[in-house]
Amino acid sequence: MTGVGRFAVFADLATIWRQPTFVMMRALQVVEEDFTVGATRYLGGWSLWRFDCDAGMADRLDFASVAVGGAEGPSTRDGQPAYAAAPGGDAAELLAVACGAVEPEVVATTVDEAVRIGRAAMAE
C-alpha cells in the first residue's frame, strides 16, 4: 500500500518493468465502498503507470475497473500527458516504489486482501 486518501492505492510489485529511460508498474486503486454502475458493483480499478525516475515524471496510461468478484475492464486509455509527481501525492508514492527509492512493505498479495486492508485504512 503506497497511500491512503480518497482511495487506498497499492503498487503491484510483480509488474515493475525497468528500462533504461523509464519504469512501468501497475497499481490498484480501492474505493471506500463498492459503487454500482448499471447492475454491476465495482471495488476500484487498475492503472498502468510509466515513470521517468530521473525527471520525477509520472504518466498514468489507462484505467480498468475491477468488479466485485474480480472481473476487470475494459481498459480506458488516459490521454493526459506525463506530469511532475507532486510530493505526497499518489503518483509520487508510486514513483518512489517503482524507481526503488523506497523499500515497499508487502501488506497484501491478492485483490481481496488489498480491498480489506485498504478499506480498513480509509475507515481510520
mmCIF file of C-alpha atoms in Angstrom:
data_model
loop_
_atom_site.group_PDB
_atom_site.id
_atom_site.type_symbol
_atom_site.label_atom_id
_atom_site.label_comp_id
_atom_site.label_asym_id
_atom_site.label_seq_id
_atom_site.Cartn_x
_atom_site.Cartn_y
_atom_site.Cartn_z
ATOM 1 C CA MET A 1 0.000 0.000 0.000
ATOM 2 C CA THR A 2 1.543 3.277 -1.070
ATOM 3 C CA GLY A 3 -1.051 5.696 0.207
ATOM 4 C CA VAL A 4 -4.471 6.278 1.709
ATOM 5 C CA GLY A 5 -6.616 9.272 0.918
ATOM 6 C CA ARG A 6 -9.658 9.424 -1.293
ATOM 7 C CA PHE A 7 -8.565 5.918 -2.373
ATOM 8 C CA ALA A 8 -6.249 3.261 -0.993
ATOM 9 C CA VAL A 9 -3.500 2.746 -3.560
ATOM 10 C CA PHE A 10 -1.414 -0.409 -3.915
ATOM 11 C CA ALA A 11 1.677 -0.895 -6.076
ATOM 12 C CA ASP A 12 1.750 -4.223 -7.909
ATOM 13 C CA LEU A 13 5.390 -5.111 -7.278
ATOM 14 C CA ALA A 14 5.270 -8.109 -9.607
ATOM 15 C CA THR A 15 4.601 -5.815 -12.578
ATOM 16 C CA ILE A 16 7.566 -3.454 -12.177
ATOM 17 C CA TRP A 17 9.343 -3.292 -15.523
ATOM 18 C CA ARG A 18 12.536 -1.223 -15.553
ATOM 19 C CA GLN A 19 14.001 0.116 -18.791
ATOM 20 C CA PRO A 20 16.936 2.492 -19.307
ATOM 21 C CA THR A 21 14.769 5.625 -19.566
ATOM 22 C CA PHE A 22 11.539 4.671 -17.785
ATOM 23 C CA VAL A 23 9.849 2.262 -15.383
ATOM 24 C CA MET A 24 6.363 0.825 -15.751
ATOM 25 C CA MET A 25 4.168 -0.574 -12.992
ATOM 26 C CA ARG A 26 0.539 -1.417 -12.421
ATOM 27 C CA ALA A 27 -1.327 -0.011 -9.408
ATOM 28 C CA LEU A 28 -4.631 -0.905 -7.767
ATOM 29 C CA GLN A 29 -6.932 1.867 -6.576
ATOM 30 C CA VAL A 30 -9.512 0.717 -3.999
ATOM 31 C CA VAL A 31 -12.654 2.737 -3.238
ATOM 32 C CA GLU A 32 -14.059 3.082 0.277
ATOM 33 C CA GLU A 33 -17.342 1.372 -0.594
ATOM 34 C CA ASP A 34 -18.447 -0.582 -3.661
ATOM 35 C CA PHE A 35 -20.101 1.613 -6.253
ATOM 36 C CA THR A 36 -22.666 0.492 -8.800
ATOM 37 C CA VAL A 37 -22.877 1.296 -12.488
ATOM 38 C CA GLY A 38 -25.911 -0.248 -14.135
ATOM 39 C CA ALA A 39 -26.220 -3.636 -12.471
ATOM 40 C CA THR A 40 -22.513 -4.099 -11.736
ATOM 41 C CA ARG A 41 -20.778 -3.364 -8.417
ATOM 42 C CA TYR A 42 -17.165 -2.185 -8.550
ATOM 43 C CA LEU A 43 -14.452 -2.144 -5.870
ATOM 44 C CA GLY A 44 -11.890 0.022 -7.682
ATOM 45 C CA GLY A 45 -9.576 -0.390 -10.618
ATOM 46 C CA TRP A 46 -6.145 -0.999 -12.070
ATOM 47 C CA SER A 47 -3.965 1.565 -13.806
ATOM 48 C CA LEU A 48 -0.767 1.131 -15.752
ATOM 49 C CA TRP A 49 1.805 3.841 -14.988
ATOM 50 C CA ARG A 50 5.023 4.926 -16.687
ATOM 51 C CA PHE A 51 7.604 6.823 -14.627
ATOM 52 C CA ASP A 52 10.704 8.804 -15.555
ATOM 53 C CA CYS A 53 12.698 8.333 -12.364
ATOM 54 C CA ASP A 54 15.377 10.912 -13.144
ATOM 55 C CA ALA A 55 12.892 13.655 -14.062
ATOM 56 C CA GLY A 56 10.310 12.729 -11.384
ATOM 57 C CA MET A 57 7.587 12.471 -14.035
ATOM 58 C CA ALA A 58 4.526 10.216 -13.896
ATOM 59 C CA ASP A 59 2.171 9.161 -16.670
ATOM 60 C CA ARG A 60 -0.992 7.208 -15.923
ATOM 61 C CA LEU A 61 -1.614 5.327 -19.142
ATOM 62 C CA ASP A 62 -5.006 3.734 -18.539
ATOM 63 C CA PHE A 63 -7.695 2.655 -16.084
ATOM 64 C CA ALA A 64 -9.555 -0.666 -15.960
ATOM 65 C CA SER A 65 -12.327 -1.067 -13.411
ATOM 66 C CA VAL A 66 -12.488 -4.131 -11.163
ATOM 67 C CA ALA A 67 -15.930 -5.521 -10.421
ATOM 68 C CA VAL A 68 -16.850 -7.285 -7.226
ATOM 69 C CA GLY A 69 -15.909 -10.882 -7.986
ATOM 70 C CA GLY A 70 -12.754 -9.900 -9.872
ATOM 71 C CA ALA A 71 -13.822 -9.176 -13.458
ATOM 72 C CA GLU A 72 -11.581 -6.483 -14.947
ATOM 73 C CA GLY A 73 -12.029 -3.954 -17.686
ATOM 74 C CA PRO A 74 -12.377 -2.804 -20.189
ATOM 75 C CA SER A 75 -9.252 -0.674 -20.144
ATOM 76 C CA THR A 76 -9.769 3.001 -20.932
ATOM 77 C CA ARG A 77 -6.783 4.969 -22.208
ATOM 78 C CA ASP A 78 -5.796 8.054 -20.192
ATOM 79 C CA GLY A 79 -4.823 10.649 -22.767
ATOM 80 C CA GLN A 80 -3.338 13.159 -20.328
ATOM 81 C CA PRO A 81 0.363 13.985 -20.690
ATOM 82 C CA ALA A 82 3.020 12.993 -18.166
ATOM 83 C CA TYR A 83 3.325 15.353 -15.204
ATOM 84 C CA ALA A 84 5.660 16.120 -12.336
ATOM 85 C CA ALA A 85 4.851 13.806 -9.428
ATOM 86 C CA ALA A 86 4.000 16.174 -6.567
ATOM 87 C CA PRO A 87 5.447 15.177 -3.173
ATOM 88 C CA GLY A 88 2.868 13.360 -1.057
ATOM 89 C CA GLY A 89 0.591 12.552 -3.993
ATOM 90 C CA ASP A 90 -0.351 9.110 -5.281
ATOM 91 C CA ALA A 91 1.912 9.446 -8.325
ATOM 92 C CA ALA A 92 4.954 10.369 -6.202
ATOM 93 C CA GLU A 93 4.339 7.490 -3.806
ATOM 94 C CA LEU A 94 4.016 5.030 -6.693
ATOM 95 C CA LEU A 95 7.083 6.517 -8.410
ATOM 96 C CA ALA A 96 9.140 6.020 -5.244
ATOM 97 C CA VAL A 97 8.270 2.311 -5.224
ATOM 98 C CA ALA A 98 8.678 1.774 -8.972
ATOM 99 C CA CYS A 99 12.010 3.605 -9.074
ATOM 100 C CA GLY A 100 13.388 1.848 -5.999
ATOM 101 C CA ALA A 101 13.651 4.963 -3.815
ATOM 102 C CA VAL A 102 11.760 3.215 -1.008
ATOM 103 C CA GLU A 103 11.591 -0.404 0.078
ATOM 104 C CA PRO A 104 7.905 -1.331 -0.044
ATOM 105 C CA GLU A 105 6.252 -3.303 2.722
ATOM 106 C CA VAL A 106 4.085 -6.051 1.259
ATOM 107 C CA VAL A 107 0.740 -5.953 3.065
ATOM 108 C CA ALA A 108 -1.456 -7.729 0.509
ATOM 109 C CA THR A 109 -0.884 -10.384 -2.125
ATOM 110 C CA THR A 110 -4.403 -10.584 -3.570
ATOM 111 C CA VAL A 111 -7.001 -8.056 -4.668
ATOM 112 C CA ASP A 112 -9.348 -9.258 -1.915
ATOM 113 C CA GLU A 113 -6.669 -8.647 0.734
ATOM 114 C CA ALA A 114 -5.941 -5.191 -0.723
ATOM 115 C CA VAL A 115 -9.628 -4.290 -0.607
ATOM 116 C CA ARG A 116 -9.975 -5.418 3.010
ATOM 117 C CA ILE A 117 -6.772 -3.691 4.160
ATOM 118 C CA GLY A 118 -7.360 -0.563 2.092
ATOM 119 C CA ARG A 119 -10.912 -0.084 3.298
ATOM 120 C CA ALA A 120 -9.878 -0.591 6.912
ATOM 121 C CA ALA A 121 -7.166 2.060 6.470
ATOM 122 C CA MET A 122 -9.636 4.510 4.904
ATOM 123 C CA ALA A 123 -12.061 3.958 7.790
ATOM 124 C CA GLU A 124 -9.452 5.024 10.394
#
